[in-house]
mmCIF file of N, CA, C and O in Angstrom:
data_model
loop_
_atom_site.group_PDB
_atom_site.id
_atom_site.type_symbol
_atom_site.label_atom_id
_atom_site.label_comp_id
_atom_site.label_asym_id
_atom_site.label_seq_id
_atom_site.Cartn_x
_atom_site.Cartn_y
_atom_site.Cartn_z
ATOM 1 N N MET A 1 -190.917 26.450 98.350
ATOM 2 C CA MET A 1 -191.849 25.348 98.484
ATOM 3 C C MET A 1 -191.406 24.129 97.674
ATOM 4 O O MET A 1 -191.728 23.005 98.017
ATOM 5 N N PHE A 2 -190.657 24.384 96.597
ATOM 6 C CA PHE A 2 -190.201 23.283 95.752
ATOM 7 C C PHE A 2 -189.271 22.350 96.515
ATOM 8 O O PHE A 2 -189.302 21.136 96.324
ATOM 9 N N PHE A 3 -188.442 22.918 97.399
ATOM 10 C CA PHE A 3 -187.484 22.104 98.134
ATOM 11 C C PHE A 3 -188.160 21.150 99.108
ATOM 12 O O PHE A 3 -187.615 20.100 99.423
ATOM 13 N N LEU A 4 -189.345 21.493 99.567
ATOM 14 C CA LEU A 4 -190.062 20.612 100.487
ATOM 15 C C LEU A 4 -190.644 19.396 99.764
ATOM 16 O O LEU A 4 -190.794 18.329 100.357
ATOM 17 N N THR A 5 -190.974 19.564 98.507
ATOM 18 C CA THR A 5 -191.551 18.445 97.753
ATOM 19 C C THR A 5 -190.491 17.632 97.005
ATOM 20 O O THR A 5 -190.813 16.610 96.404
ATOM 21 N N LEU A 6 -189.264 18.059 97.053
ATOM 22 C CA LEU A 6 -188.200 17.361 96.331
ATOM 23 C C LEU A 6 -188.027 15.904 96.758
ATOM 24 O O LEU A 6 -187.884 15.033 95.885
ATOM 25 N N PRO A 7 -188.053 15.568 98.049
ATOM 26 C CA PRO A 7 -187.960 14.140 98.404
ATOM 27 C C PRO A 7 -189.113 13.300 97.846
ATOM 28 O O PRO A 7 -188.916 12.167 97.415
ATOM 29 N N LEU A 8 -190.305 13.867 97.826
ATOM 30 C CA LEU A 8 -191.444 13.127 97.267
ATOM 31 C C LEU A 8 -191.318 12.949 95.753
ATOM 32 O O LEU A 8 -191.663 11.886 95.227
ATOM 33 N N ILE A 9 -190.807 13.957 95.099
ATOM 34 C CA ILE A 9 -190.581 13.846 93.652
ATOM 35 C C ILE A 9 -189.526 12.784 93.369
ATOM 36 O O ILE A 9 -189.675 11.966 92.449
ATOM 37 N N PHE A 10 -188.480 12.759 94.175
ATOM 38 C CA PHE A 10 -187.437 11.751 93.998
ATOM 39 C C PHE A 10 -187.994 10.344 94.223
ATOM 40 O O PHE A 10 -187.723 9.423 93.443
ATOM 41 N N LEU A 11 -188.767 10.160 95.295
ATOM 42 C CA LEU A 11 -189.325 8.836 95.575
ATOM 43 C C LEU A 11 -190.308 8.390 94.496
ATOM 44 O O LEU A 11 -190.340 7.213 94.135
ATOM 45 N N LYS A 12 -191.089 9.324 93.987
ATOM 46 C CA LYS A 12 -192.017 8.986 92.899
ATOM 47 C C LYS A 12 -191.239 8.561 91.663
ATOM 48 O O LYS A 12 -191.573 7.569 91.004
ATOM 49 N N PHE A 13 -190.166 9.276 91.356
ATOM 50 C CA PHE A 13 -189.354 8.902 90.204
ATOM 51 C C PHE A 13 -188.689 7.550 90.428
ATOM 52 O O PHE A 13 -188.732 6.670 89.567
ATOM 53 N N TRP A 14 -188.066 7.362 91.596
ATOM 54 C CA TRP A 14 -187.239 6.171 91.816
ATOM 55 C C TRP A 14 -188.073 4.900 91.949
ATOM 56 O O TRP A 14 -187.643 3.831 91.507
ATOM 57 N N TYR A 15 -189.248 4.980 92.547
ATOM 58 C CA TYR A 15 -190.035 3.783 92.801
ATOM 59 C C TYR A 15 -191.259 3.635 91.903
ATOM 60 O O TYR A 15 -191.959 2.623 92.001
ATOM 61 N N PHE A 16 -191.540 4.612 91.049
ATOM 62 C CA PHE A 16 -192.689 4.483 90.153
ATOM 63 C C PHE A 16 -192.277 4.671 88.693
ATOM 64 O O PHE A 16 -192.465 3.775 87.872
ATOM 65 N N ASP A 17 -191.732 5.828 88.361
ATOM 66 C CA ASP A 17 -191.428 6.129 86.967
ATOM 67 C C ASP A 17 -190.262 5.302 86.420
ATOM 68 O O ASP A 17 -190.355 4.711 85.342
ATOM 69 N N ALA A 18 -189.164 5.260 87.157
ATOM 70 C CA ALA A 18 -187.980 4.559 86.669
ATOM 71 C C ALA A 18 -188.188 3.042 86.551
ATOM 72 O O ALA A 18 -187.800 2.464 85.535
ATOM 73 N N PRO A 19 -188.793 2.359 87.535
ATOM 74 C CA PRO A 19 -188.997 0.921 87.353
ATOM 75 C C PRO A 19 -189.886 0.571 86.162
ATOM 76 O O PRO A 19 -189.632 -0.411 85.464
ATOM 77 N N ILE A 20 -190.906 1.386 85.913
ATOM 78 C CA ILE A 20 -191.765 1.128 84.751
ATOM 79 C C ILE A 20 -190.965 1.267 83.464
ATOM 80 O O ILE A 20 -191.059 0.434 82.552
ATOM 81 N N THR A 21 -190.141 2.288 83.378
ATOM 82 C CA THR A 21 -189.304 2.486 82.195
ATOM 83 C C THR A 21 -188.282 1.369 82.050
ATOM 84 O O THR A 21 -188.052 0.870 80.939
ATOM 85 N N ILE A 22 -187.686 0.948 83.153
ATOM 86 C CA ILE A 22 -186.706 -0.135 83.104
ATOM 87 C C ILE A 22 -187.370 -1.438 82.668
ATOM 88 O O ILE A 22 -186.828 -2.185 81.848
ATOM 89 N N ILE A 23 -188.550 -1.720 83.184
ATOM 90 C CA ILE A 23 -189.249 -2.947 82.810
ATOM 91 C C ILE A 23 -189.639 -2.925 81.337
ATOM 92 O O ILE A 23 -189.523 -3.943 80.637
ATOM 93 N N LYS A 24 -190.074 -1.782 80.828
ATOM 94 C CA LYS A 24 -190.385 -1.678 79.399
ATOM 95 C C LYS A 24 -189.141 -1.894 78.543
ATOM 96 O O LYS A 24 -189.188 -2.580 77.520
ATOM 97 N N TYR A 25 -188.020 -1.322 78.977
ATOM 98 C CA TYR A 25 -186.774 -1.515 78.242
ATOM 99 C C TYR A 25 -186.339 -2.977 78.262
ATOM 100 O O TYR A 25 -185.936 -3.533 77.240
ATOM 101 N N LEU A 26 -186.416 -3.603 79.433
ATOM 102 C CA LEU A 26 -186.002 -5.000 79.542
ATOM 103 C C LEU A 26 -186.925 -5.923 78.748
ATOM 104 O O LEU A 26 -186.472 -6.917 78.183
ATOM 105 N N ALA A 27 -188.213 -5.607 78.681
ATOM 106 C CA ALA A 27 -189.124 -6.408 77.860
ATOM 107 C C ALA A 27 -188.758 -6.300 76.383
ATOM 108 O O ALA A 27 -188.744 -7.302 75.657
ATOM 109 N N SER A 28 -188.438 -5.097 75.937
ATOM 110 C CA SER A 28 -187.996 -4.908 74.558
ATOM 111 C C SER A 28 -186.677 -5.634 74.306
ATOM 112 O O SER A 28 -186.488 -6.269 73.261
ATOM 113 N N PHE A 29 -185.759 -5.559 75.265
ATOM 114 C CA PHE A 29 -184.484 -6.258 75.158
ATOM 115 C C PHE A 29 -184.692 -7.767 75.084
ATOM 116 O O PHE A 29 -184.042 -8.453 74.279
ATOM 117 N N ASN A 30 -185.611 -8.299 75.899
ATOM 118 C CA ASN A 30 -185.875 -9.741 75.887
ATOM 119 C C ASN A 30 -186.474 -10.194 74.566
ATOM 120 O O ASN A 30 -186.120 -11.260 74.058
ATOM 121 N N ARG A 31 -187.380 -9.408 74.000
ATOM 122 C CA ARG A 31 -187.947 -9.762 72.683
ATOM 123 C C ARG A 31 -186.860 -9.777 71.618
ATOM 124 O O ARG A 31 -186.799 -10.702 70.800
ATOM 125 N N ALA A 32 -185.999 -8.783 71.627
ATOM 126 C CA ALA A 32 -184.911 -8.740 70.645
ATOM 127 C C ALA A 32 -183.929 -9.880 70.875
ATOM 128 O O ALA A 32 -183.439 -10.493 69.912
ATOM 129 N N PHE A 33 -183.641 -10.193 72.126
ATOM 130 C CA PHE A 33 -182.713 -11.278 72.431
ATOM 131 C C PHE A 33 -183.271 -12.624 71.982
ATOM 132 O O PHE A 33 -182.544 -13.461 71.434
ATOM 133 N N LEU A 34 -184.568 -12.837 72.195
ATOM 134 C CA LEU A 34 -185.184 -14.087 71.742
ATOM 135 C C LEU A 34 -185.131 -14.213 70.223
ATOM 136 O O LEU A 34 -184.924 -15.309 69.695
ATOM 137 N N GLN A 35 -185.324 -13.107 69.524
ATOM 138 C CA GLN A 35 -185.212 -13.150 68.067
ATOM 139 C C GLN A 35 -183.764 -13.390 67.643
ATOM 140 O O GLN A 35 -183.510 -14.073 66.657
ATOM 141 N N LEU A 36 -182.827 -12.855 68.395
ATOM 142 C CA LEU A 36 -181.418 -13.022 68.066
ATOM 143 C C LEU A 36 -180.970 -14.472 68.202
ATOM 144 O O LEU A 36 -180.225 -14.979 67.359
ATOM 145 N N ILE A 37 -181.430 -15.154 69.228
ATOM 146 C CA ILE A 37 -181.050 -16.552 69.401
ATOM 147 C C ILE A 37 -182.020 -17.497 68.698
ATOM 148 O O ILE A 37 -181.870 -18.711 68.798
ATOM 149 N N SER A 38 -182.997 -16.966 67.987
ATOM 150 C CA SER A 38 -183.934 -17.718 67.130
ATOM 151 C C SER A 38 -184.792 -18.713 67.893
ATOM 152 O O SER A 38 -185.206 -19.727 67.324
ATOM 153 N N LEU A 39 -185.077 -18.470 69.130
ATOM 154 C CA LEU A 39 -185.875 -19.415 69.903
ATOM 155 C C LEU A 39 -187.304 -19.556 69.386
ATOM 156 O O LEU A 39 -187.775 -20.687 69.227
ATOM 157 N N PRO A 40 -188.024 -18.477 69.065
ATOM 158 C CA PRO A 40 -189.381 -18.667 68.538
ATOM 159 C C PRO A 40 -189.391 -19.445 67.213
ATOM 160 O O PRO A 40 -190.272 -20.281 66.992
ATOM 161 N N LEU A 41 -188.414 -19.186 66.367
ATOM 162 C CA LEU A 41 -188.337 -19.901 65.093
ATOM 163 C C LEU A 41 -188.043 -21.382 65.303
ATOM 164 O O LEU A 41 -188.633 -22.241 64.635
ATOM 165 N N LEU A 42 -187.164 -21.695 66.226
ATOM 166 C CA LEU A 42 -186.848 -23.095 66.502
ATOM 167 C C LEU A 42 -188.048 -23.839 67.068
ATOM 168 O O LEU A 42 -188.274 -25.011 66.749
ATOM 169 N N ILE A 43 -188.840 -23.184 67.889
ATOM 170 C CA ILE A 43 -190.023 -23.826 68.451
ATOM 171 C C ILE A 43 -191.087 -24.014 67.374
ATOM 172 O O ILE A 43 -191.742 -25.063 67.315
ATOM 173 N N ARG A 44 -191.260 -23.016 66.502
ATOM 174 C CA ARG A 44 -192.254 -23.135 65.429
ATOM 175 C C ARG A 44 -191.898 -24.244 64.435
ATOM 176 O O ARG A 44 -192.788 -24.893 63.894
ATOM 177 N N THR A 45 -190.625 -24.452 64.186
ATOM 178 C CA THR A 45 -190.192 -25.424 63.184
ATOM 179 C C THR A 45 -189.620 -26.681 63.815
ATOM 180 O O THR A 45 -188.806 -27.369 63.202
ATOM 181 N N PHE A 46 -190.050 -27.011 65.017
ATOM 182 C CA PHE A 46 -189.460 -28.131 65.742
ATOM 183 C C PHE A 46 -189.659 -29.466 65.021
ATOM 184 O O PHE A 46 -188.778 -30.308 65.001
ATOM 185 N N PHE A 47 -190.812 -29.691 64.431
ATOM 186 C CA PHE A 47 -191.109 -30.973 63.787
ATOM 187 C C PHE A 47 -190.867 -30.947 62.281
ATOM 188 O O PHE A 47 -191.378 -31.793 61.558
ATOM 189 N N ARG A 48 -190.092 -30.028 61.805
ATOM 190 C CA ARG A 48 -189.718 -29.993 60.391
ATOM 191 C C ARG A 48 -188.285 -30.488 60.243
ATOM 192 O O ARG A 48 -187.503 -30.412 61.173
ATOM 193 N N PRO A 49 -187.928 -30.972 59.062
ATOM 194 C CA PRO A 49 -186.547 -31.425 58.863
ATOM 195 C C PRO A 49 -185.550 -30.288 59.053
ATOM 196 O O PRO A 49 -185.850 -29.125 58.821
ATOM 197 N N TRP A 50 -184.344 -30.636 59.489
ATOM 198 C CA TRP A 50 -183.314 -29.651 59.787
ATOM 199 C C TRP A 50 -182.898 -28.885 58.548
ATOM 200 O O TRP A 50 -182.739 -27.684 58.567
ATOM 201 N N LYS A 51 -182.681 -29.554 57.437
ATOM 202 C CA LYS A 51 -182.199 -28.906 56.218
ATOM 203 C C LYS A 51 -183.224 -28.963 55.087
ATOM 204 O O LYS A 51 -182.858 -28.968 53.928
ATOM 205 N N ASN A 52 -184.502 -29.065 55.389
ATOM 206 C CA ASN A 52 -185.569 -29.154 54.386
ATOM 207 C C ASN A 52 -185.317 -30.291 53.398
ATOM 208 O O ASN A 52 -185.439 -30.130 52.195
ATOM 209 N N GLU A 53 -184.957 -31.423 53.925
ATOM 210 C CA GLU A 53 -184.699 -32.616 53.123
ATOM 211 C C GLU A 53 -186.005 -33.370 52.936
ATOM 212 O O GLU A 53 -186.571 -33.875 53.890
ATOM 213 N N TYR A 54 -186.503 -33.412 51.717
ATOM 214 C CA TYR A 54 -187.782 -34.060 51.447
ATOM 215 C C TYR A 54 -187.655 -35.170 50.409
ATOM 216 O O TYR A 54 -188.604 -35.472 49.708
ATOM 217 N N ARG A 55 -186.483 -35.810 50.298
ATOM 218 C CA ARG A 55 -186.373 -36.966 49.406
ATOM 219 C C ARG A 55 -187.073 -38.150 50.043
ATOM 220 O O ARG A 55 -187.153 -38.264 51.259
ATOM 221 N N LYS A 56 -187.543 -39.062 49.209
ATOM 222 C CA LYS A 56 -188.450 -40.110 49.659
ATOM 223 C C LYS A 56 -187.915 -40.921 50.837
ATOM 224 O O LYS A 56 -188.610 -41.156 51.807
ATOM 225 N N GLY A 57 -186.687 -41.363 50.805
ATOM 226 C CA GLY A 57 -186.180 -42.217 51.871
ATOM 227 C C GLY A 57 -185.629 -41.473 53.074
ATOM 228 O O GLY A 57 -185.357 -42.078 54.106
ATOM 229 N N LEU A 58 -185.462 -40.174 52.971
ATOM 230 C CA LEU A 58 -184.800 -39.425 54.036
ATOM 231 C C LEU A 58 -185.719 -38.528 54.852
ATOM 232 O O LEU A 58 -185.238 -37.803 55.731
ATOM 233 N N ILE A 59 -187.000 -38.541 54.597
ATOM 234 C CA ILE A 59 -187.903 -37.610 55.286
ATOM 235 C C ILE A 59 -187.915 -37.877 56.791
ATOM 236 O O ILE A 59 -187.696 -36.967 57.597
ATOM 237 N N TRP A 60 -188.153 -39.114 57.215
ATOM 238 C CA TRP A 60 -188.232 -39.404 58.646
ATOM 239 C C TRP A 60 -186.880 -39.254 59.331
ATOM 240 O O TRP A 60 -186.800 -38.790 60.474
ATOM 241 N N PHE A 61 -185.818 -39.627 58.638
ATOM 242 C CA PHE A 61 -184.488 -39.433 59.214
ATOM 243 C C PHE A 61 -184.202 -37.942 59.410
ATOM 244 O O PHE A 61 -183.677 -37.537 60.444
ATOM 245 N N SER A 62 -184.570 -37.125 58.417
ATOM 246 C CA SER A 62 -184.325 -35.676 58.523
ATOM 247 C C SER A 62 -185.156 -35.045 59.631
ATOM 248 O O SER A 62 -184.674 -34.158 60.349
ATOM 249 N N ILE A 63 -186.395 -35.506 59.783
ATOM 250 C CA ILE A 63 -187.250 -34.972 60.849
ATOM 251 C C ILE A 63 -186.677 -35.349 62.212
ATOM 252 O O ILE A 63 -186.565 -34.513 63.114
ATOM 253 N N CYS A 64 -186.270 -36.609 62.384
ATOM 254 C CA CYS A 64 -185.708 -37.058 63.666
ATOM 255 C C CYS A 64 -184.380 -36.364 63.959
ATOM 256 O O CYS A 64 -184.114 -35.980 65.106
ATOM 257 N N MET A 65 -183.554 -36.181 62.946
ATOM 258 C CA MET A 65 -182.285 -35.481 63.140
ATOM 259 C C MET A 65 -182.541 -34.015 63.501
ATOM 260 O O MET A 65 -181.855 -33.449 64.363
ATOM 261 N N GLY A 66 -183.546 -33.404 62.860
ATOM 262 C CA GLY A 66 -183.898 -32.024 63.194
ATOM 263 C C GLY A 66 -184.378 -31.884 64.623
ATOM 264 O O GLY A 66 -183.998 -30.958 65.332
ATOM 265 N N ILE A 67 -185.220 -32.824 65.066
ATOM 266 C CA ILE A 67 -185.703 -32.799 66.450
ATOM 267 C C ILE A 67 -184.538 -32.971 67.414
ATOM 268 O O ILE A 67 -184.453 -32.274 68.440
ATOM 269 N N PHE A 68 -183.616 -33.879 67.102
ATOM 270 C CA PHE A 68 -182.469 -34.133 67.962
ATOM 271 C C PHE A 68 -181.583 -32.894 68.086
ATOM 272 O O PHE A 68 -181.225 -32.465 69.195
ATOM 273 N N ILE A 69 -181.246 -32.281 66.974
ATOM 274 C CA ILE A 69 -180.369 -31.102 66.990
ATOM 275 C C ILE A 69 -181.074 -29.903 67.615
ATOM 276 O O ILE A 69 -180.499 -29.191 68.452
ATOM 277 N N LYS A 70 -182.331 -29.686 67.227
ATOM 278 C CA LYS A 70 -183.067 -28.527 67.753
ATOM 279 C C LYS A 70 -183.294 -28.635 69.258
ATOM 280 O O LYS A 70 -183.363 -27.615 69.942
ATOM 281 N N SER A 71 -183.406 -29.859 69.772
ATOM 282 C CA SER A 71 -183.584 -30.020 71.212
ATOM 283 C C SER A 71 -182.393 -29.450 71.970
ATOM 284 O O SER A 71 -182.560 -28.724 72.956
ATOM 285 N N PHE A 72 -181.187 -29.767 71.521
ATOM 286 C CA PHE A 72 -179.998 -29.241 72.190
ATOM 287 C C PHE A 72 -179.881 -27.730 72.017
ATOM 288 O O PHE A 72 -179.495 -27.018 72.952
ATOM 289 N N VAL A 73 -180.232 -27.236 70.849
ATOM 290 C CA VAL A 73 -180.151 -25.790 70.617
ATOM 291 C C VAL A 73 -181.180 -25.051 71.468
ATOM 292 O O VAL A 73 -180.880 -24.014 72.068
ATOM 293 N N ILE A 74 -182.394 -25.594 71.566
ATOM 294 C CA ILE A 74 -183.435 -24.961 72.377
ATOM 295 C C ILE A 74 -183.052 -24.984 73.857
ATOM 296 O O ILE A 74 -183.231 -23.988 74.576
ATOM 297 N N ILE A 75 -182.496 -26.096 74.323
ATOM 298 C CA ILE A 75 -182.084 -26.182 75.729
ATOM 299 C C ILE A 75 -180.981 -25.165 76.027
ATOM 300 O O ILE A 75 -181.031 -24.457 77.044
ATOM 301 N N SER A 76 -180.017 -25.046 75.137
ATOM 302 C CA SER A 76 -178.941 -24.065 75.377
ATOM 303 C C SER A 76 -179.480 -22.633 75.293
ATOM 304 O O SER A 76 -179.070 -21.772 76.087
ATOM 305 N N ASP A 77 -180.397 -22.375 74.372
ATOM 306 C CA ASP A 77 -181.005 -21.038 74.292
ATOM 307 C C ASP A 77 -181.775 -20.708 75.564
ATOM 308 O O ASP A 77 -181.718 -19.578 76.057
ATOM 309 N N LEU A 78 -182.506 -21.677 76.091
ATOM 310 C CA LEU A 78 -183.258 -21.436 77.323
ATOM 311 C C LEU A 78 -182.332 -21.203 78.519
ATOM 312 O O LEU A 78 -182.636 -20.392 79.395
ATOM 313 N N MET A 79 -181.202 -21.892 78.543
ATOM 314 C CA MET A 79 -180.243 -21.665 79.627
ATOM 315 C C MET A 79 -179.654 -20.256 79.538
ATOM 316 O O MET A 79 -179.536 -19.562 80.555
ATOM 317 N N ILE A 80 -179.309 -19.821 78.335
ATOM 318 C CA ILE A 80 -178.772 -18.467 78.155
ATOM 319 C C ILE A 80 -179.823 -17.428 78.518
ATOM 320 O O ILE A 80 -179.540 -16.436 79.205
ATOM 321 N N PHE A 81 -181.063 -17.643 78.071
ATOM 322 C CA PHE A 81 -182.139 -16.700 78.364
ATOM 323 C C PHE A 81 -182.435 -16.665 79.866
ATOM 324 O O PHE A 81 -182.731 -15.601 80.416
ATOM 325 N N SER A 82 -182.360 -17.805 80.541
ATOM 326 C CA SER A 82 -182.559 -17.828 81.992
ATOM 327 C C SER A 82 -181.487 -17.011 82.700
ATOM 328 O O SER A 82 -181.782 -16.279 83.650
ATOM 329 N N PHE A 83 -180.253 -17.118 82.242
ATOM 330 C CA PHE A 83 -179.170 -16.327 82.817
ATOM 331 C C PHE A 83 -179.429 -14.835 82.622
ATOM 332 O O PHE A 83 -179.234 -14.031 83.548
ATOM 333 N N VAL A 84 -179.893 -14.453 81.432
ATOM 334 C CA VAL A 84 -180.204 -13.041 81.153
ATOM 335 C C VAL A 84 -181.326 -12.559 82.073
ATOM 336 O O VAL A 84 -181.252 -11.458 82.633
ATOM 337 N N LEU A 85 -182.358 -13.377 82.259
ATOM 338 C CA LEU A 85 -183.457 -12.985 83.154
ATOM 339 C C LEU A 85 -182.985 -12.837 84.597
ATOM 340 O O LEU A 85 -183.404 -11.915 85.300
ATOM 341 N N ILE A 86 -182.115 -13.722 85.049
ATOM 342 C CA ILE A 86 -181.594 -13.626 86.414
ATOM 343 C C ILE A 86 -180.791 -12.341 86.593
ATOM 344 O O ILE A 86 -180.937 -11.637 87.603
ATOM 345 N N VAL A 87 -179.977 -12.004 85.618
ATOM 346 C CA VAL A 87 -179.202 -10.759 85.687
ATOM 347 C C VAL A 87 -180.133 -9.553 85.705
ATOM 348 O O VAL A 87 -179.908 -8.587 86.457
ATOM 349 N N GLU A 88 -181.198 -9.582 84.920
ATOM 350 C CA GLU A 88 -182.150 -8.474 84.896
ATOM 351 C C GLU A 88 -182.858 -8.313 86.238
ATOM 352 O O GLU A 88 -183.040 -7.190 86.726
ATOM 353 N N VAL A 89 -183.261 -9.420 86.852
ATOM 354 C CA VAL A 89 -183.936 -9.352 88.152
ATOM 355 C C VAL A 89 -182.985 -8.823 89.219
ATOM 356 O O VAL A 89 -183.366 -7.997 90.063
ATOM 357 N N ILE A 90 -181.746 -9.271 89.189
ATOM 358 C CA ILE A 90 -180.744 -8.771 90.149
ATOM 359 C C ILE A 90 -180.526 -7.269 89.958
ATOM 360 O O ILE A 90 -180.457 -6.504 90.921
ATOM 361 N N PHE A 91 -180.427 -6.834 88.696
ATOM 362 C CA PHE A 91 -180.242 -5.406 88.427
ATOM 363 C C PHE A 91 -181.425 -4.588 88.943
ATOM 364 O O PHE A 91 -181.232 -3.552 89.601
ATOM 365 N N LEU A 92 -182.648 -5.024 88.667
ATOM 366 C CA LEU A 92 -183.830 -4.278 89.101
ATOM 367 C C LEU A 92 -183.929 -4.258 90.627
ATOM 368 O O LEU A 92 -184.266 -3.220 91.217
ATOM 369 N N THR A 93 -183.607 -5.360 91.270
ATOM 370 C CA THR A 93 -183.638 -5.410 92.737
ATOM 371 C C THR A 93 -182.597 -4.466 93.335
ATOM 372 O O THR A 93 -182.897 -3.728 94.287
ATOM 373 N N CYS A 94 -181.393 -4.485 92.790
ATOM 374 C CA CYS A 94 -180.357 -3.567 93.276
ATOM 375 C C CYS A 94 -180.750 -2.118 93.046
ATOM 376 O O CYS A 94 -180.487 -1.257 93.891
ATOM 377 N N PHE A 95 -181.382 -1.846 91.910
ATOM 378 C CA PHE A 95 -181.832 -0.479 91.633
ATOM 379 C C PHE A 95 -182.850 -0.025 92.672
ATOM 380 O O PHE A 95 -182.782 1.110 93.153
ATOM 381 N N LEU A 96 -183.797 -0.888 93.008
ATOM 382 C CA LEU A 96 -184.833 -0.498 93.957
ATOM 383 C C LEU A 96 -184.300 -0.342 95.380
ATOM 384 O O LEU A 96 -184.799 0.485 96.137
ATOM 385 N N PHE A 97 -183.299 -1.120 95.753
ATOM 386 C CA PHE A 97 -182.764 -1.042 97.113
ATOM 387 C C PHE A 97 -181.611 -0.056 97.265
ATOM 388 O O PHE A 97 -181.094 0.125 98.362
ATOM 389 N N TRP A 98 -181.201 0.580 96.189
ATOM 390 C CA TRP A 98 -180.071 1.512 96.262
ATOM 391 C C TRP A 98 -180.310 2.674 97.235
ATOM 392 O O TRP A 98 -179.434 2.956 98.075
ATOM 393 N N PRO A 99 -181.450 3.374 97.200
ATOM 394 C CA PRO A 99 -181.650 4.466 98.172
ATOM 395 C C PRO A 99 -181.728 3.964 99.611
ATOM 396 O O PRO A 99 -181.227 4.619 100.535
ATOM 397 N N ILE A 100 -182.319 2.804 99.814
ATOM 398 C CA ILE A 100 -182.418 2.247 101.163
ATOM 399 C C ILE A 100 -181.023 1.904 101.677
ATOM 400 O O ILE A 100 -180.691 2.186 102.837
ATOM 401 N N ALA A 101 -180.206 1.294 100.830
ATOM 402 C CA ALA A 101 -178.838 0.959 101.233
ATOM 403 C C ALA A 101 -178.021 2.216 101.514
ATOM 404 O O ALA A 101 -177.207 2.253 102.441
ATOM 405 N N THR A 102 -178.242 3.256 100.738
ATOM 406 C CA THR A 102 -177.530 4.510 100.957
ATOM 407 C C THR A 102 -177.902 5.123 102.304
ATOM 408 O O THR A 102 -177.025 5.559 103.068
ATOM 409 N N LEU A 103 -179.184 5.139 102.605
ATOM 410 C CA LEU A 103 -179.615 5.654 103.919
ATOM 411 C C LEU A 103 -179.078 4.812 105.045
ATOM 412 O O LEU A 103 -178.683 5.323 106.108
ATOM 413 N N PHE A 104 -179.080 3.510 104.858
ATOM 414 C CA PHE A 104 -178.543 2.615 105.889
ATOM 415 C C PHE A 104 -177.066 2.886 106.153
ATOM 416 O O PHE A 104 -176.619 2.908 107.290
ATOM 417 N N LEU A 105 -176.299 3.115 105.090
ATOM 418 C CA LEU A 105 -174.869 3.403 105.259
ATOM 419 C C LEU A 105 -174.641 4.770 105.903
ATOM 420 O O LEU A 105 -173.702 4.963 106.687
ATOM 421 N N ILE A 106 -175.476 5.738 105.557
ATOM 422 C CA ILE A 106 -175.315 7.080 106.126
ATOM 423 C C ILE A 106 -175.672 7.073 107.623
ATOM 424 O O ILE A 106 -174.985 7.696 108.432
ATOM 425 N N LEU A 107 -176.725 6.363 107.993
ATOM 426 C CA LEU A 107 -177.180 6.380 109.380
ATOM 427 C C LEU A 107 -176.331 5.497 110.291
ATOM 428 O O LEU A 107 -176.383 5.665 111.514
ATOM 429 N N ASN A 108 -175.580 4.583 109.743
ATOM 430 C CA ASN A 108 -174.725 3.721 110.596
ATOM 431 C C ASN A 108 -173.322 4.150 110.612
ATOM 432 O O ASN A 108 -172.603 4.715 110.119
#
């Protein structure tokens, strides 16, 4: 009787259990990646001086220089993170269509 339910067990694993686990892993990976490229820290400290320069004549210059530099760093971080998200979506899509593609190749 176990052999009759094996296809259903496989489909439940492939389309329910595995995608949930993969999504949880990718969410954890994305949180760690964001911390690695310091994006949350850069956003939190966007309007602070770049090097904590608080001398009387340099405060506004340091704040403007920090905003200028952090803007480029944030834009590059977002581009890298977008690339990572695109790769993750492609991987998950390929994972979900793998059994369908296999059946298609076998039947043709």
